[in-house]
Structure formats: structure tokens, C-alpha cells
Amino acid sequence: AQSVTQPDIHITVSEGASLELRCNYSYGATPYLFWYVQSPGQGLQLLLKYFSGDTLVQGIKGFEAEFKRSQSSFNLRKPSVHWSDAAEYFCAVAARSSASKIIFGSGTRLSIRP
Amino acid sequence: GAGVSQTPSNKVTEKGKYVELRCDPISGHTALYWYRQSLGQGPEFLIYFQGTGAADDSGLPNDRFFAVRPEGSVSTLKIQRTERGDSAVYLCASSHGQGLAGASSDTQYFGPGTRLTVL
């Protein structure tokens, strides 16, 4: 069965600092990979997705993620965080045979230190 | 344009009661999804509609949960004999619904959710 692991429950970084949120997945084949963000009172918003091709994916709000097949990882990065980036971040996967069913990780809460 | 809307935003009910949660997808989206998000967890897939039919209902936890989409637009999630463990935020999403062939461009857009509390 597919699974997604986000090992960090809560991360605090200073405004302007770089950010990396970790995500590992378990699946027999390369799945589709996603990062979503959820702000208080807001719906889930797609930041970026990997389906095939270039393993470095650019998303909205200055985020990027790199798919590393050898490590089964899809870590999210941002070179300089802003206070507005404080939110819950979810990594997610979908099997290529059932792309409509997304499996989410348990999330990483990001706090920004002024 | 308008996004996915869900009503009510909050619902408080008593154990054993019946509840209905409504989802209005983005106009023109043929695919619709229901998820459940418990406190401190990521969303958990419940069911996926393509048009009026449930294409995948493997995430429904038991037969107390049922969802319909009679005209291929609005969907209603129905929970019978509610239990305290059903308390969660129920999320709805919609997408263009191109299916597997078009999955690379079929982004799911989420609504704000309905917070269900079962006392």
C-alpha cells in the first residue's frame, strides 16, 4: 500500500531564512507527487506537482521540490521564507493507475520567527 | 470565478443523528471528491465521482456513509447514525475530470470544508 511520511511535525524558521520540508513515500513504482498548503480558514491549495520529466519542479509562491527516485523523496524548498508562508504543508502521492485517489501525509506545520 | 463551496461551514449534531453535507463544485468540473480530515492529520480520501457515478468509493469507512451526485454537479455526503469518531473536517474537491489520460493537468481544487462535531 502507498504511504507518505512527513517526519517533521512542526518546524520554525526565521523570516528570510531558507526552508526545506521533508517527504518520503513508499510505493512500488514512481507515483504522482504533490505538495499542498493549508492556511487557517483556507482550503487546501496545490503548490506544485510532479508527473514526469524534469525532477526539479517549480511551483507557486516561490516554492520548488525535487524528486529523488533513489531516496523515494520529494522534499519541498524555498530559498527565503516570508511571514505569510506560515501554514500547514502536506505532501501527497497518487498511484499512476488510480490518479484520482490522493494519499496525503500527516503534514508539517511551519511557523515563521520574525 | 467561484471556487468550490461547502455548506454548512460548521455542523454540530448529537450521536445517533443523521447529517447531510453539501458540496458545490466549480462550474464545468465533472470530477468531484470527498475527503475527511481528522485533527492533526492529512486529508483521507473517501469517494470520487466522475459525472453522476461513483468511480471509486473505496475510502468510505462503513455503510453509514453514503454520497450522491444525481445531476453531475452538486454532491451530498450523508452520514447515518453519527458517532463521536465521525467528528472531523469534511473536504470536497473538484477537477476538470480528464481521468487517467489527462491526469497531468487535472488539478483538484478544494473547498473550505465542513467542520462536523458529534456530541
PDB file of C-alpha atoms in Angstrom:
ATOM      1  CA  ALA A   1       0.000   0.000   0.000  1.00  0.00           C
ATOM      2  CA  GLN A   2       1.095   3.519  -0.677  1.00  0.00           C
ATOM      3  CA  SER A   3       2.163   5.704   2.209  1.00  0.00           C
ATOM      4  CA  VAL A   4       3.611   9.146   2.710  1.00  0.00           C
ATOM      5  CA  THR A   5       5.834  10.146   5.604  1.00  0.00           C
ATOM      6  CA  GLN A   6       6.476  13.690   6.700  1.00  0.00           C
ATOM      7  CA  PRO A   7       8.941  13.237   9.557  1.00  0.00           C
ATOM      8  CA  ASP A   8       8.737  16.796  10.875  1.00  0.00           C
ATOM      9  CA  ILE A   9       5.515  17.635  12.697  1.00  0.00           C
ATOM     10  CA  HIS A  10       6.453  21.270  13.344  1.00  0.00           C
ATOM     11  CA  ILE A  11       9.253  23.468  12.019  1.00  0.00           C
ATOM     12  CA  THR A  12      10.114  27.043  12.941  1.00  0.00           C
ATOM     13  CA  VAL A  13      12.345  29.169  10.720  1.00  0.00           C
ATOM     14  CA  SER A  14      13.264  32.825  10.753  1.00  0.00           C
ATOM     15  CA  GLU A  15      11.808  35.141   8.170  1.00  0.00           C
ATOM     16  CA  GLY A  16      14.206  35.366   5.252  1.00  0.00           C
ATOM     17  CA  ALA A  17      15.831  32.028   6.013  1.00  0.00           C
ATOM     18  CA  SER A  18      15.754  29.053   3.676  1.00  0.00           C
ATOM     19  CA  LEU A  19      13.308  26.209   4.140  1.00  0.00           C
ATOM     20  CA  GLU A  20      13.258  22.505   3.393  1.00  0.00           C
ATOM     21  CA  LEU A  21      10.320  20.271   4.288  1.00  0.00           C
ATOM     22  CA  ARG A  22      10.927  16.559   4.039  1.00  0.00           C
ATOM     23  CA  CYS A  23       8.707  13.980   2.395  1.00  0.00           C
ATOM     24  CA  ASN A  24       9.300  10.281   1.803  1.00  0.00           C
ATOM     25  CA  TYR A  25       6.928   7.928   0.079  1.00  0.00           C
ATOM     26  CA  SER A  26       6.545   4.199  -0.110  1.00  0.00           C
ATOM     27  CA  TYR A  27       5.261   2.726  -3.327  1.00  0.00           C
ATOM     28  CA  GLY A  28       6.302   0.044  -5.796  1.00  0.00           C
ATOM     29  CA  ALA A  29       6.517   2.367  -8.761  1.00  0.00           C
ATOM     30  CA  THR A  30       7.025   6.080  -9.186  1.00  0.00           C
ATOM     31  CA  PRO A  31       3.753   7.725  -8.213  1.00  0.00           C
ATOM     32  CA  TYR A  32       2.456  11.166  -8.994  1.00  0.00           C
ATOM     33  CA  LEU A  33       3.708  13.535  -6.259  1.00  0.00           C
ATOM     34  CA  PHE A  34       2.185  16.710  -4.867  1.00  0.00           C
ATOM     35  CA  TRP A  35       2.683  19.400  -2.262  1.00  0.00           C
ATOM     36  CA  TYR A  36      -0.335  21.237  -0.862  1.00  0.00           C
ATOM     37  CA  VAL A  37      -0.547  24.136   1.589  1.00  0.00           C
ATOM     38  CA  GLN A  38      -3.380  24.748   4.054  1.00  0.00           C
ATOM     39  CA  SER A  39      -3.674  28.087   5.818  1.00  0.00           C
ATOM     40  CA  PRO A  40      -6.082  28.633   8.738  1.00  0.00           C
ATOM     41  CA  GLY A  41      -9.589  29.081   7.389  1.00  0.00           C
ATOM     42  CA  GLN A  42      -8.454  28.414   3.834  1.00  0.00           C
ATOM     43  CA  GLY A  43      -8.902  25.426   1.591  1.00  0.00           C
ATOM     44  CA  LEU A  44      -6.021  23.235   0.501  1.00  0.00           C
ATOM     45  CA  GLN A  45      -4.058  24.818  -2.318  1.00  0.00           C
ATOM     46  CA  LEU A  46      -1.787  22.983  -4.722  1.00  0.00           C
ATOM     47  CA  LEU A  47       1.782  24.312  -4.618  1.00  0.00           C
ATOM     48  CA  LEU A  48       3.313  22.010  -7.209  1.00  0.00           C
ATOM     49  CA  LYS A  49       3.152  18.532  -8.690  1.00  0.00           C
ATOM     50  CA  TYR A  50       5.483  16.013 -10.320  1.00  0.00           C
ATOM     51  CA  PHE A  51       4.220  13.698 -13.012  1.00  0.00           C
ATOM     52  CA  SER A  52       7.259  13.012 -15.203  1.00  0.00           C
ATOM     53  CA  GLY A  53      10.278  14.664 -16.788  1.00  0.00           C
ATOM     54  CA  ASP A  54      12.470  17.170 -15.003  1.00  0.00           C
ATOM     55  CA  THR A  55      12.913  16.070 -11.390  1.00  0.00           C
ATOM     56  CA  LEU A  56      13.129  19.669 -10.143  1.00  0.00           C
ATOM     57  CA  VAL A  57       9.640  21.109 -10.132  1.00  0.00           C
ATOM     58  CA  GLN A  58       8.807  24.774  -9.787  1.00  0.00           C
ATOM     59  CA  GLY A  59       5.599  25.798  -8.070  1.00  0.00           C
ATOM     60  CA  ILE A  60       3.707  28.845  -6.961  1.00  0.00           C
ATOM     61  CA  LYS A  61       4.799  31.313  -4.273  1.00  0.00           C
ATOM     62  CA  GLY A  62       8.491  30.659  -4.968  1.00  0.00           C
ATOM     63  CA  PHE A  63       8.441  27.005  -3.884  1.00  0.00           C
ATOM     64  CA  GLU A  64      10.224  24.156  -5.608  1.00  0.00           C
ATOM     65  CA  ALA A  65      10.554  20.440  -4.968  1.00  0.00           C
ATOM     66  CA  GLU A  66      12.992  17.803  -6.120  1.00  0.00           C
ATOM     67  CA  PHE A  67      12.056  14.208  -6.838  1.00  0.00           C
ATOM     68  CA  LYS A  68      14.831  11.776  -5.921  1.00  0.00           C
ATOM     69  CA  ARG A  69      13.933   8.262  -7.005  1.00  0.00           C
ATOM     70  CA  SER A  70      16.872   6.638  -5.204  1.00  0.00           C
ATOM     71  CA  GLN A  71      15.745   8.128  -1.900  1.00  0.00           C
ATOM     72  CA  SER A  72      11.984   7.918  -2.504  1.00  0.00           C
ATOM     73  CA  SER A  73      11.855  11.559  -1.520  1.00  0.00           C
ATOM     74  CA  PHE A  74      10.120  14.689  -2.724  1.00  0.00           C
ATOM     75  CA  ASN A  75      11.357  17.497  -0.483  1.00  0.00           C
ATOM     76  CA  LEU A  76       9.911  20.991  -0.687  1.00  0.00           C
ATOM     77  CA  ARG A  77      12.227  24.002  -0.641  1.00  0.00           C
ATOM     78  CA  LYS A  78      12.088  27.769  -0.610  1.00  0.00           C
ATOM     79  CA  PRO A  79      15.189  29.979  -0.592  1.00  0.00           C
ATOM     80  CA  SER A  80      13.718  32.751   1.583  1.00  0.00           C
ATOM     81  CA  VAL A  81      10.520  32.416   3.603  1.00  0.00           C
ATOM     82  CA  HIS A  82       8.026  35.171   4.288  1.00  0.00           C
ATOM     83  CA  TRP A  83       5.771  35.519   7.324  1.00  0.00           C
ATOM     84  CA  SER A  84       2.813  34.703   5.053  1.00  0.00           C
ATOM     85  CA  ASP A  85       4.265  31.223   4.436  1.00  0.00           C
ATOM     86  CA  ALA A  86       3.219  30.132   7.941  1.00  0.00           C
ATOM     87  CA  ALA A  87       0.769  27.285   7.314  1.00  0.00           C
ATOM     88  CA  GLU A  88       0.376  23.512   7.265  1.00  0.00           C
ATOM     89  CA  TYR A  89       2.101  21.744   4.377  1.00  0.00           C
ATOM     90  CA  PHE A  90       1.052  18.362   3.056  1.00  0.00           C
ATOM     91  CA  CYS A  91       2.964  16.030   0.793  1.00  0.00           C
ATOM     92  CA  ALA A  92       0.784  13.648  -1.199  1.00  0.00           C
ATOM     93  CA  VAL A  93       1.003  10.817  -3.718  1.00  0.00           C
ATOM     94  CA  ALA A  94      -1.297   9.194  -6.226  1.00  0.00           C
ATOM     95  CA  ALA A  95      -0.769   5.888  -7.990  1.00  0.00           C
ATOM     96  CA  ARG A  96      -0.464   6.214 -11.744  1.00  0.00           C
ATOM     97  CA  SER A  97      -3.146   3.546 -12.053  1.00  0.00           C
ATOM     98  CA  SER A  98      -5.560   5.475  -9.836  1.00  0.00           C
ATOM     99  CA  ALA A  99      -4.512   9.070 -10.225  1.00  0.00           C
ATOM    100  CA  SER A 100      -7.716  10.486  -8.818  1.00  0.00           C
ATOM    101  CA  LYS A 101      -7.179   8.998  -5.340  1.00  0.00           C
ATOM    102  CA  ILE A 102      -4.640  11.115  -3.500  1.00  0.00           C
ATOM    103  CA  ILE A 103      -2.937   9.831  -0.346  1.00  0.00           C
ATOM    104  CA  PHE A 104      -1.810  12.619   1.973  1.00  0.00           C
ATOM    105  CA  GLY A 105       0.905  12.708   4.593  1.00  0.00           C
ATOM    106  CA  SER A 106       0.129  13.892   8.108  1.00  0.00           C
ATOM    107  CA  GLY A 107       1.507  17.367   7.441  1.00  0.00           C
ATOM    108  CA  THR A 108       4.231  19.685   8.680  1.00  0.00           C
ATOM    109  CA  ARG A 109       3.257  22.878  10.460  1.00  0.00           C
ATOM    110  CA  LEU A 110       5.521  25.778   9.542  1.00  0.00           C
ATOM    111  CA  SER A 111       5.944  28.714  11.902  1.00  0.00           C
ATOM    112  CA  ILE A 112       7.890  31.840  10.992  1.00  0.00           C
ATOM    113  CA  ARG A 113      10.026  33.635  13.557  1.00  0.00           C
ATOM    114  CA  PRO A 114      10.042  37.428  12.995  1.00  0.00           C
TER     115      PRO A 114
ATOM    116  CA  GLY B   1     -14.621  32.627 -10.914  1.00  0.00           C
ATOM    117  CA  ALA B   2     -16.257  30.951  -7.961  1.00  0.00           C
ATOM    118  CA  GLY B   3     -14.397  28.159  -6.249  1.00  0.00           C
ATOM    119  CA  VAL B   4     -15.678  25.031  -4.563  1.00  0.00           C
ATOM    120  CA  SER B   5     -18.207  25.859  -1.887  1.00  0.00           C
ATOM    121  CA  GLN B   6     -19.368  23.699   1.005  1.00  0.00           C
ATOM    122  CA  THR B   7     -22.316  24.090   3.320  1.00  0.00           C
ATOM    123  CA  PRO B   8     -22.713  24.300   6.189  1.00  0.00           C
ATOM    124  CA  SER B   9     -19.310  25.522   7.325  1.00  0.00           C
ATOM    125  CA  ASN B  10     -19.980  24.070  10.769  1.00  0.00           C
ATOM    126  CA  LYS B  11     -22.364  21.355  11.880  1.00  0.00           C
ATOM    127  CA  VAL B  12     -22.926  20.188  15.437  1.00  0.00           C
ATOM    128  CA  THR B  13     -25.075  17.128  15.960  1.00  0.00           C
ATOM    129  CA  GLU B  14     -25.786  14.508  18.570  1.00  0.00           C
ATOM    130  CA  LYS B  15     -24.627  10.936  18.490  1.00  0.00           C
ATOM    131  CA  GLY B  16     -27.028   8.778  16.508  1.00  0.00           C
ATOM    132  CA  LYS B  17     -28.389  11.576  14.334  1.00  0.00           C
ATOM    133  CA  TYR B  18     -28.335  11.807  10.550  1.00  0.00           C
ATOM    134  CA  VAL B  19     -26.417  14.580   8.757  1.00  0.00           C
ATOM    135  CA  GLU B  20     -26.023  15.813   5.199  1.00  0.00           C
ATOM    136  CA  LEU B  21     -23.078  17.826   3.952  1.00  0.00           C
ATOM    137  CA  ARG B  22     -23.279  19.651   0.646  1.00  0.00           C
ATOM    138  CA  CYS B  23     -20.634  20.439  -1.958  1.00  0.00           C
ATOM    139  CA  ASP B  24     -20.964  22.781  -4.937  1.00  0.00           C
ATOM    140  CA  PRO B  25     -18.082  22.156  -7.326  1.00  0.00           C
ATOM    141  CA  ILE B  26     -16.535  24.596  -9.752  1.00  0.00           C
ATOM    142  CA  SER B  27     -18.833  25.024 -12.735  1.00  0.00           C
ATOM    143  CA  GLY B  28     -17.945  22.622 -15.537  1.00  0.00           C
ATOM    144  CA  HIS B  29     -15.897  20.256 -13.392  1.00  0.00           C
ATOM    145  CA  THR B  30     -17.012  16.696 -13.996  1.00  0.00           C
ATOM    146  CA  ALA B  31     -14.922  15.100 -11.241  1.00  0.00           C
ATOM    147  CA  LEU B  32     -15.754  15.537  -7.571  1.00  0.00           C
ATOM    148  CA  TYR B  33     -14.010  14.138  -4.485  1.00  0.00           C
ATOM    149  CA  TRP B  34     -14.770  13.876  -0.781  1.00  0.00           C
ATOM    150  CA  TYR B  35     -12.067  13.696   1.890  1.00  0.00           C
ATOM    151  CA  ARG B  36     -12.142  13.603   5.671  1.00  0.00           C
ATOM    152  CA  GLN B  37      -9.519  15.389   7.761  1.00  0.00           C
ATOM    153  CA  SER B  38      -9.226  14.496  11.418  1.00  0.00           C
ATOM    154  CA  LEU B  39      -7.414  16.776  13.849  1.00  0.00           C
ATOM    155  CA  GLY B  40      -3.676  16.746  13.278  1.00  0.00           C
ATOM    156  CA  GLN B  41      -3.906  14.522  10.209  1.00  0.00           C
ATOM    157  CA  GLY B  42      -3.822  14.907   6.469  1.00  0.00           C
ATOM    158  CA  PRO B  43      -6.981  14.528   4.411  1.00  0.00           C
ATOM    159  CA  GLU B  44      -8.186  10.964   3.909  1.00  0.00           C
ATOM    160  CA  PHE B  45      -9.834  10.009   0.615  1.00  0.00           C
ATOM    161  CA  LEU B  46     -13.467   8.914   0.864  1.00  0.00           C
ATOM    162  CA  ILE B  47     -15.053   8.836  -2.595  1.00  0.00           C
ATOM    163  CA  TYR B  48     -14.612  10.082  -6.163  1.00  0.00           C
ATOM    164  CA  PHE B  49     -17.355  10.861  -8.679  1.00  0.00           C
ATOM    165  CA  GLN B  50     -16.958  11.103 -12.425  1.00  0.00           C
ATOM    166  CA  GLY B  51     -20.185  12.716 -13.543  1.00  0.00           C
ATOM    167  CA  THR B  52     -23.110  11.191 -11.694  1.00  0.00           C
ATOM    168  CA  GLY B  53     -21.449   7.901 -10.855  1.00  0.00           C
ATOM    169  CA  ALA B  54     -19.135   6.967  -8.021  1.00  0.00           C
ATOM    170  CA  ALA B  55     -15.952   5.843  -9.782  1.00  0.00           C
ATOM    171  CA  ASP B  56     -14.126   4.942  -6.574  1.00  0.00           C
ATOM    172  CA  ASP B  57     -15.783   4.647  -3.159  1.00  0.00           C
ATOM    173  CA  SER B  58     -13.047   2.579  -1.561  1.00  0.00           C
ATOM    174  CA  GLY B  59     -12.402   5.196   1.123  1.00  0.00           C
ATOM    175  CA  LEU B  60     -15.864   5.187   2.679  1.00  0.00           C
ATOM    176  CA  PRO B  61     -15.267   3.765   6.178  1.00  0.00           C
ATOM    177  CA  ASN B  62     -18.531   1.808   6.514  1.00  0.00           C
ATOM    178  CA  ASP B  63     -22.107   1.625   5.299  1.00  0.00           C
ATOM    179  CA  ARG B  64     -23.171   4.568   7.461  1.00  0.00           C
ATOM    180  CA  PHE B  65     -21.502   6.809   4.901  1.00  0.00           C
ATOM    181  CA  PHE B  66     -23.081   7.439   1.527  1.00  0.00           C
ATOM    182  CA  ALA B  67     -22.669  10.103  -1.149  1.00  0.00           C
ATOM    183  CA  VAL B  68     -24.716  11.092  -4.175  1.00  0.00           C
ATOM    184  CA  ARG B  69     -24.341  13.362  -7.152  1.00  0.00           C
ATOM    185  CA  PRO B  70     -27.633  12.933  -9.010  1.00  0.00           C
ATOM    186  CA  GLU B  71     -27.171  15.589 -11.702  1.00  0.00           C
ATOM    187  CA  GLY B  72     -23.411  15.504 -12.010  1.00  0.00           C
ATOM    188  CA  SER B  73     -22.895  18.801 -10.239  1.00  0.00           C
ATOM    189  CA  VAL B  74     -23.803  19.259  -6.552  1.00  0.00           C
ATOM    190  CA  SER B  75     -22.927  16.375  -4.261  1.00  0.00           C
ATOM    191  CA  THR B  76     -24.228  15.435  -0.846  1.00  0.00           C
ATOM    192  CA  LEU B  77     -22.337  13.340   1.690  1.00  0.00           C
ATOM    193  CA  LYS B  78     -24.743  11.573   4.017  1.00  0.00           C
ATOM    194  CA  ILE B  79     -23.826  10.092   7.371  1.00  0.00           C
ATOM    195  CA  GLN B  80     -26.304   7.934   9.242  1.00  0.00           C
ATOM    196  CA  ARG B  81     -26.279   7.152  12.981  1.00  0.00           C
ATOM    197  CA  THR B  82     -23.379   9.515  13.588  1.00  0.00           C
ATOM    198  CA  GLU B  83     -20.702   8.545  16.089  1.00  0.00           C
ATOM    199  CA  ARG B  84     -18.280  10.727  18.030  1.00  0.00           C
ATOM    200  CA  GLY B  85     -15.466   9.336  15.901  1.00  0.00           C
ATOM    201  CA  ASP B  86     -17.057  10.897  12.822  1.00  0.00           C
ATOM    202  CA  SER B  87     -16.074  14.344  14.104  1.00  0.00           C
ATOM    203  CA  ALA B  88     -13.721  15.851  11.543  1.00  0.00           C
ATOM    204  CA  VAL B  89     -13.495  18.391   8.751  1.00  0.00           C
ATOM    205  CA  TYR B  90     -15.057  17.047   5.575  1.00  0.00           C
ATOM    206  CA  LEU B  91     -13.408  18.431   2.452  1.00  0.00           C
ATOM    207  CA  CYS B  92     -14.729  18.469  -1.063  1.00  0.00           C
ATOM    208  CA  ALA B  93     -12.657  18.982  -4.205  1.00  0.00           C
ATOM    209  CA  SER B  94     -13.432  19.154  -7.891  1.00  0.00           C
ATOM    210  CA  SER B  95     -11.415  18.895 -11.087  1.00  0.00           C
ATOM    211  CA  HIS B  96     -11.951  19.016 -14.837  1.00  0.00           C
ATOM    212  CA  GLY B  97     -12.119  15.231 -14.774  1.00  0.00           C
ATOM    213  CA  GLN B  98      -9.960  14.247 -17.694  1.00  0.00           C
ATOM    214  CA  GLY B  99      -9.271  10.936 -15.990  1.00  0.00           C
ATOM    215  CA  LEU B 100      -6.057   8.984 -16.230  1.00  0.00           C
ATOM    216  CA  ALA B 101      -5.181  10.172 -19.711  1.00  0.00           C
ATOM    217  CA  GLY B 102      -5.256  13.760 -18.630  1.00  0.00           C
ATOM    218  CA  ALA B 103      -4.115  13.327 -15.064  1.00  0.00           C
ATOM    219  CA  SER B 104      -1.088  15.551 -15.566  1.00  0.00           C
ATOM    220  CA  SER B 105      -3.334  18.575 -15.905  1.00  0.00           C
ATOM    221  CA  ASP B 106      -6.213  17.516 -13.681  1.00  0.00           C
ATOM    222  CA  THR B 107      -5.614  19.553 -10.554  1.00  0.00           C
ATOM    223  CA  GLN B 108      -8.024  19.092  -7.660  1.00  0.00           C
ATOM    224  CA  TYR B 109      -9.405  22.357  -6.228  1.00  0.00           C
ATOM    225  CA  PHE B 110     -10.507  22.123  -2.617  1.00  0.00           C
ATOM    226  CA  GLY B 111     -13.339  23.810  -0.786  1.00  0.00           C
ATOM    227  CA  PRO B 112     -13.004  25.278   2.725  1.00  0.00           C
ATOM    228  CA  GLY B 113     -14.587  22.226   4.337  1.00  0.00           C
ATOM    229  CA  THR B 114     -17.417  21.486   6.751  1.00  0.00           C
ATOM    230  CA  ARG B 115     -16.430  21.005  10.375  1.00  0.00           C
ATOM    231  CA  LEU B 116     -18.620  18.248  11.820  1.00  0.00           C
ATOM    232  CA  THR B 117     -18.825  17.836  15.579  1.00  0.00           C
ATOM    233  CA  VAL B 118     -20.699  14.873  17.005  1.00  0.00           C
ATOM    234  CA  LEU B 119     -21.521  15.282  20.689  1.00  0.00           C
TER     235      LEU B 119
END
